[in-house]
């Protein structure tokens, strides 16, 4: 039976990207050695790092003056690396849920941290809008896609201070106006690669403004100066990222990814809204994520939760259980999710409706 991976992360990757990674681990470029056992400074690996960085710039149309880094530690380490490099006196955060809160918690180690806006009053089912951004904060931090709650900021906002974006779960799913941000970061395992590497796109001249000492590994300048090769980078996930970026470019780039994401999301939200058993958890339609589509059973059918999960699993749907903070179901539709996968889930929902 064909399986469809709706997991929220690590997530589905194009099959050819997995195969190319597998081959590179067995024998890299026909050199008779595995990608996993060669030096990151060798003439064989250096082009991988350089092309991966170049493709990030090309695909996202990154302006001059930015560096692309591939680091370890996940997006969670960035929660502290961001304030270490950018928080002089005071930082502002938009609280759109669990990841935003974790980011804010780490910033507090470095200085005053304020919540500029929040959607906590309605369990993060919308993106705050129309809030005032204080001009005395060093930066505003936003989480552009809220993986757990299924809300997404579909446009890059204008703010009078530095803007920093956690784009872990929507990077490369749409064109981004990178020039609006001083830093964009994320764990790779949602839409770029496998787990183990973190991407950072940072504006070079935004660095060096804090007076406190920054530990060497946490200082972005350590890595921008060394082309992301200060220490041993995670070579295998970087290679997977390279192959995925090549795939993405060949498909038509982020514009194509956005079009496909919208097609998938329209199809699935359409069914959620139509089907008598289900309802979406995000009420504000314009805030609905194209990446993580959250839905629950309507109250009168709530006891079917485990049964529908079993029904869907038996038909090849993998990873659709909702996060415990939201409950119900979450179908994550990252770049490599096919429209066929979404159609299979939709027909699964329709067949289940007929039984009830
Ligand atoms: C998954 C996720 C993270 C955490 O990423 P790690 O790489 O596991 O640390 C942070 N922010 C968002 C929006 C996420 O989806």
Coordinates of C-alpha atoms and ligand atoms in Angstrom, one line a residue:
X1 CA 0.0 0.0 0.0
X2 CA 1.2 3.5 -0.8
X3 CA 2.0 5.6 2.2
X4 CA 1.5 9.3 2.4
X5 CA 3.7 11.1 5.0
X6 CA 1.8 14.0 6.6
X7 CA 4.2 14.2 9.5
X8 CA 4.9 17.7 10.9
X9 CA 8.6 17.1 11.0
X10 CA 10.8 15.4 10.2
X11 CA 8.8 15.4 7.0
X12 CA 8.3 14.0 3.6
X13 CA 11.2 14.7 1.1
X14 CA 11.2 14.0 -2.6
X15 CA 12.1 10.3 -3.3
X16 CA 14.9 11.2 -5.6
X17 CA 16.5 13.4 -2.9
X18 CA 16.5 10.4 -0.5
X19 CA 17.9 8.1 -3.2
X20 CA 20.7 10.6 -4.1
X21 CA 21.6 10.9 -0.4
X22 CA 21.6 7.1 0.0
X23 CA 23.9 6.8 -3.0
X24 CA 26.2 9.5 -1.8
X25 CA 26.5 7.7 1.6
X26 CA 27.5 4.5 -0.2
X27 CA 29.9 6.1 -2.7
X28 CA 30.2 9.9 -3.1
X29 CA 30.5 11.1 -6.7
X30 CA 32.3 7.8 -7.6
X31 CA 35.3 8.6 -5.5
X32 CA 35.1 5.2 -3.7
X33 CA 34.4 6.8 -0.3
X34 CA 31.3 7.6 1.6
X35 CA 30.1 11.2 2.0
X36 CA 30.0 10.3 5.7
X37 CA 33.7 9.6 5.9
X38 CA 35.4 12.4 3.9
X39 CA 36.8 15.6 5.3
X40 CA 34.4 18.6 5.2
X41 CA 37.4 20.6 4.0
X42 CA 38.2 18.2 1.1
X43 CA 37.9 19.3 -2.5
X44 CA 35.0 16.8 -2.8
X45 CA 32.9 18.3 -0.1
X46 CA 33.6 22.1 -0.4
X47 CA 31.6 22.4 -3.6
X48 CA 28.6 20.9 -1.8
X49 CA 28.6 23.6 0.8
X50 CA 29.2 26.3 -1.7
X51 CA 26.5 25.2 -4.1
X52 CA 24.0 24.7 -1.3
X53 CA 24.6 28.3 0.0
X54 CA 24.4 29.6 -3.5
X55 CA 21.2 27.9 -4.2
X56 CA 19.6 29.3 -1.1
X57 CA 20.5 32.7 -2.3
X58 CA 19.3 32.1 -5.8
X59 CA 16.0 30.4 -4.9
X60 CA 15.1 33.0 -2.3
X61 CA 16.6 35.9 -4.3
X62 CA 18.7 36.9 -1.3
X63 CA 20.1 40.5 -1.7
X64 CA 23.8 41.3 -1.5
X65 CA 25.2 41.6 2.0
X66 CA 23.6 38.5 3.5
X67 CA 25.4 35.3 4.5
X68 CA 23.8 31.8 4.4
X69 CA 24.9 29.5 7.2
X70 CA 24.4 25.8 7.9
X71 CA 24.8 25.2 11.6
X72 CA 24.0 22.5 14.2
X73 CA 21.7 22.7 17.2
X74 CA 18.3 23.1 15.5
X75 CA 16.0 26.1 15.5
X76 CA 15.9 25.7 19.3
X77 CA 19.6 26.7 19.6
X78 CA 18.7 29.8 17.4
X79 CA 16.3 30.8 20.1
X80 CA 19.3 31.8 22.2
X81 CA 21.7 32.6 19.4
X82 CA 19.4 35.3 18.1
X83 CA 19.3 37.4 21.3
X84 CA 23.1 36.7 21.9
X85 CA 23.8 38.5 18.6
X86 CA 20.9 41.0 18.4
X87 CA 19.6 41.9 21.8
X88 CA 21.3 45.0 23.1
X89 CA 18.7 46.2 25.6
X90 CA 15.2 45.1 24.7
X91 CA 13.6 42.6 22.3
X92 CA 10.1 42.2 21.1
X93 CA 8.3 39.0 20.3
X94 CA 5.0 38.2 18.7
X95 CA 3.5 35.3 20.6
X96 CA 1.8 33.0 18.2
X97 CA 2.2 29.8 20.2
X98 CA 4.6 27.2 21.6
X99 CA 7.6 27.9 19.5
X100 CA 7.3 31.6 19.8
X101 CA 7.1 31.2 23.6
X102 CA 10.2 29.1 23.6
X103 CA 12.1 31.7 21.6
X104 CA 11.0 34.4 24.0
X105 CA 12.0 32.4 27.0
X106 CA 15.6 32.2 25.8
X107 CA 15.8 35.9 25.0
X108 CA 15.1 36.7 28.6
X109 CA 18.6 35.3 29.5
X110 CA 20.0 38.2 27.5
X111 CA 17.9 41.2 28.4
X112 CA 14.5 42.8 28.6
X113 CA 12.0 40.9 26.5
X114 CA 8.5 42.1 25.8
X115 CA 5.5 40.5 24.1
X116 CA 4.4 42.9 21.4
X117 CA 1.3 41.0 20.4
X118 CA -0.3 37.7 21.2
X119 CA -3.0 35.3 20.1
X120 CA -3.0 33.4 23.4
X121 CA -6.5 34.6 24.2
X122 CA -7.9 32.2 21.6
X123 CA -5.5 29.3 21.8
X124 CA -3.4 30.8 19.0
X125 CA -6.0 30.2 16.3
X126 CA -5.2 33.5 14.6
X127 CA -2.2 35.7 13.7
X128 CA -2.3 39.1 15.6
X129 CA -2.7 42.1 13.4
X130 CA -2.8 45.8 13.7
X131 CA -0.5 46.0 16.7
X132 CA 1.9 48.8 17.4
X133 CA 5.6 48.0 17.2
X134 CA 7.6 50.0 19.8
X135 CA 10.5 51.8 18.2
X136 CA 12.8 51.2 21.1
X137 CA 13.2 47.4 20.7
X138 CA 16.3 46.0 19.1
X139 CA 14.3 43.6 17.0
X140 CA 10.9 42.1 16.5
X141 CA 10.7 38.3 16.3
X142 CA 8.0 36.5 14.4
X143 CA 7.2 32.9 13.8
X144 CA 6.0 32.9 10.2
X145 CA 4.3 29.5 10.3
X146 CA 3.0 28.0 13.5
X147 CA 3.5 24.3 13.0
X148 CA 1.5 23.3 16.0
X149 CA -1.6 25.5 15.5
X150 CA -1.7 25.7 11.7
X151 CA -1.6 29.5 11.4
X152 CA 0.7 31.3 8.9
X153 CA 1.8 34.8 8.2
X154 CA 1.5 34.7 4.4
X155 CA 3.2 38.1 3.9
X156 CA 6.4 39.7 5.0
X157 CA 5.5 42.6 7.3
X158 CA 7.0 46.1 7.5
X159 CA 8.2 47.1 10.8
X160 CA 10.3 50.1 12.0
X161 CA 12.9 47.9 13.7
X162 CA 15.0 44.9 12.7
X163 CA 12.8 41.9 11.8
X164 CA 13.8 38.3 12.6
X165 CA 11.8 35.3 11.4
X166 CA 11.6 31.7 12.5
X167 CA 10.7 30.1 9.2
X168 CA 11.4 26.5 10.3
X169 CA 8.2 25.2 8.7
X170 CA 7.4 27.4 5.8
X171 CA 10.8 28.3 4.3
X172 CA 11.0 27.6 0.5
X173 CA 7.2 27.3 0.3
X174 CA 6.7 30.8 -1.0
X175 CA 8.8 33.8 -2.3
X176 CA 10.2 35.8 0.7
X177 CA 11.2 39.4 0.7
X178 CA 14.5 38.7 2.5
X179 CA 15.4 42.4 2.5
X180 CA 12.8 43.0 5.2
X181 CA 14.6 40.7 7.6
X182 CA 17.9 41.0 9.4
X183 CA 17.8 37.3 10.1
X184 CA 15.8 34.3 9.0
X185 CA 16.4 30.9 10.5
X186 CA 15.0 27.4 10.9
X187 CA 15.5 23.7 11.5
X188 CA 16.0 22.0 8.1
X189 CA 13.8 19.0 8.9
X190 CA 10.5 20.6 8.0
X191 CA 11.0 21.8 4.4
X192 CA 14.7 21.7 3.5
X193 CA 16.4 18.5 4.5
X194 CA 16.6 15.8 7.2
X195 CA 17.2 16.7 10.8
X196 CA 20.7 17.7 11.9
X197 CA 21.3 21.0 10.2
X198 CA 19.9 24.5 10.8
X199 CA 19.8 27.2 8.1
X200 CA 20.5 30.9 9.0
X201 CA 20.3 33.8 6.5
X202 CA 21.8 36.8 8.2
X203 CA 22.5 40.4 7.2
X204 CA 26.2 40.9 7.7
X205 CA 26.1 44.5 8.7
X206 CA 23.5 43.9 11.4
X207 CA 26.0 41.9 13.4
X208 CA 28.5 43.3 15.9
X209 CA 26.2 45.7 17.8
X210 CA 26.1 44.0 21.2
X211 CA 28.7 44.8 23.8
X212 CA 28.5 41.6 25.8
X213 CA 31.0 38.8 25.0
X214 CA 29.5 36.2 22.7
X215 CA 30.8 32.7 23.1
X216 CA 32.7 31.8 19.9
X217 CA 30.3 29.2 18.6
X218 CA 27.3 31.4 19.2
X219 CA 28.7 34.4 17.4
X220 CA 27.4 34.4 13.8
X221 CA 30.5 36.2 12.7
X222 CA 32.6 33.1 13.6
X223 CA 30.6 31.3 10.9
X224 CA 30.1 34.0 8.4
X225 CA 33.9 34.6 8.3
X226 CA 34.6 30.9 7.8
X227 CA 31.9 30.1 5.2
X228 CA 30.1 28.0 7.7
X229 CA 33.2 25.8 8.1
X230 CA 34.5 27.0 11.5
X231 CA 33.9 23.5 12.9
X232 CA 32.8 20.2 11.3
X233 CA 29.4 20.9 9.7
X234 CA 26.7 18.2 9.4
X235 CA 27.7 17.1 6.0
X236 CA 25.0 14.5 5.2
X237 CA 22.0 16.8 5.9
X238 CA 23.8 19.6 4.0
X239 CA 24.1 17.3 1.1
X240 CA 20.4 16.4 1.3
X241 CA 19.6 20.1 1.4
X242 CA 21.6 20.6 -1.7
X243 CA 19.8 17.9 -3.6
X244 CA 16.5 19.2 -2.4
X245 CA 17.3 22.7 -3.5
X246 CA 18.3 21.3 -6.9
X247 CA 15.0 19.5 -7.1
X248 CA 13.1 22.6 -6.0
X249 CA 14.8 24.8 -8.6
X250 CA 14.2 22.3 -11.4
X251 CA 10.5 22.2 -10.4
X252 CA 10.3 26.0 -11.0
X253 CA 11.4 27.4 -7.6
X254 CA 9.5 28.9 -4.8
X255 CA 6.7 30.3 -7.0
X256 CA 5.8 26.8 -8.1
X257 CA 6.0 25.6 -4.5
X258 CA 3.6 28.3 -3.5
X259 CA 1.2 27.5 -6.2
X260 CA 1.3 23.8 -5.3
X261 CA 0.9 24.6 -1.6
X262 CA -2.1 26.7 -2.3
X263 CA -3.7 23.9 -4.5
X264 CA -3.2 21.3 -1.8
X265 CA -4.5 23.6 1.0
X266 CA -7.5 24.7 -1.0
X267 CA -8.4 21.1 -1.7
X268 CA -8.1 20.0 1.9
X269 CA -9.6 23.0 3.6
X270 CA -12.5 22.8 1.1
X271 CA -13.2 19.2 2.3
X272 CA -12.8 20.1 5.9
X273 CA -15.4 22.9 5.5
X274 CA -17.7 20.7 3.5
X275 CA -17.6 17.5 5.4
X276 CA -20.2 17.2 8.2
X277 CA -17.8 15.4 10.5
X278 CA -15.0 17.9 10.6
X279 CA -14.1 21.5 11.2
X280 CA -10.9 23.5 10.9
X281 CA -9.3 24.8 14.1
X282 CA -8.2 28.1 12.5
X283 CA -11.2 30.4 12.2
X284 CA -9.6 33.3 10.5
X285 CA -9.4 32.0 6.9
X286 CA -6.6 34.3 5.8
X287 CA -4.4 32.9 8.6
X288 CA -4.8 29.3 7.7
X289 CA -1.5 27.6 7.1
X290 CA -0.7 26.0 3.7
X291 CA 1.8 23.8 5.5
X292 CA 0.1 22.4 8.6
X293 CA -3.6 21.9 8.1
X294 CA -5.3 21.3 11.5
X295 CA -8.8 20.0 11.9
X296 CA -11.0 18.3 14.5
X297 CA -14.2 16.3 14.6
X298 CA -17.3 18.3 15.3
X299 CA -18.5 17.9 18.9
X300 CA -21.3 15.5 18.0
X301 CA -18.8 13.1 16.4
X302 CA -16.0 13.7 18.9
X303 CA -16.0 10.1 20.1
X304 CA -14.9 8.9 16.6
X305 CA -11.4 10.4 17.1
X306 CA -9.5 7.1 17.5
X307 CA -11.7 5.3 15.0
X308 CA -11.0 7.8 12.2
X309 CA -7.3 7.8 13.0
X310 CA -7.3 4.0 12.6
X311 CA -9.4 4.2 9.4
X312 CA -7.0 6.7 7.9
X313 CA -3.9 4.8 9.0
X314 CA -5.2 1.6 7.4
X315 CA -5.5 3.6 4.2
X316 CA -1.9 4.7 4.2
X317 CA -2.1 8.1 5.9
X318 CA 0.9 8.6 8.2
X319 CA 1.5 11.2 10.8
X320 CA -2.0 12.9 10.9
X321 CA -2.4 13.0 14.7
X322 CA -2.8 16.5 15.9
X323 CA -0.4 18.0 18.4
X324 CA -1.5 17.5 22.0
X325 CA -2.1 21.2 22.5
X326 CA -4.7 21.3 19.7
X327 CA -5.9 17.7 19.5
X328 CA -7.7 16.2 16.5
X329 CA -5.7 15.9 13.3
X330 CA -2.9 17.7 11.5
X331 CA -2.1 17.0 7.9
X332 CA 1.3 18.6 7.2
X333 CA 1.7 19.3 3.5
X334 CA 5.3 20.4 2.9
X335 CA 6.9 20.9 -0.5
X336 CA 7.2 17.2 -1.4
X337 CA 3.6 16.3 -0.5
X338 CA 1.9 15.5 -3.8
X339 CA -1.6 16.6 -4.7
X340 CA -2.3 12.8 -5.0
X341 CA -1.5 12.5 -1.3
X342 CA -4.0 15.2 -0.4
X343 CA -6.6 13.6 -2.8
X344 CA -6.2 10.3 -1.0
X345 CA -6.8 12.0 2.4
X346 CA -9.8 13.8 1.1
X347 CA -11.4 10.6 -0.3
X348 CA -10.6 8.9 3.0
X349 CA -12.5 11.7 4.8
X350 CA -15.4 11.4 2.3
X351 CA -15.6 7.6 2.7
X352 CA -15.6 7.9 6.4
X353 CA -18.4 10.5 6.3
X354 CA -20.5 8.0 4.3
X355 CA -20.2 5.5 7.1
X356 CA -21.7 7.9 9.6
Ligands
LIG1 C1 10.1 22.5 14.7 C2 10.1 23.9 15.0 C3 11.1 24.5 15.8 C4 12.1 23.6 16.5 O1 13.1 23.1 15.6 P1 14.3 22.2 16.1 O2 15.1 22.1 14.9 O3 13.7 20.8 16.5 O4 14.9 22.8 17.3 C5 11.1 25.8 16.0 N1 10.2 26.6 15.4 C6 9.3 26.1 14.6 C7 8.3 27.1 13.9 C8 9.2 24.8 14.4 O5 8.2 24.3 13.6

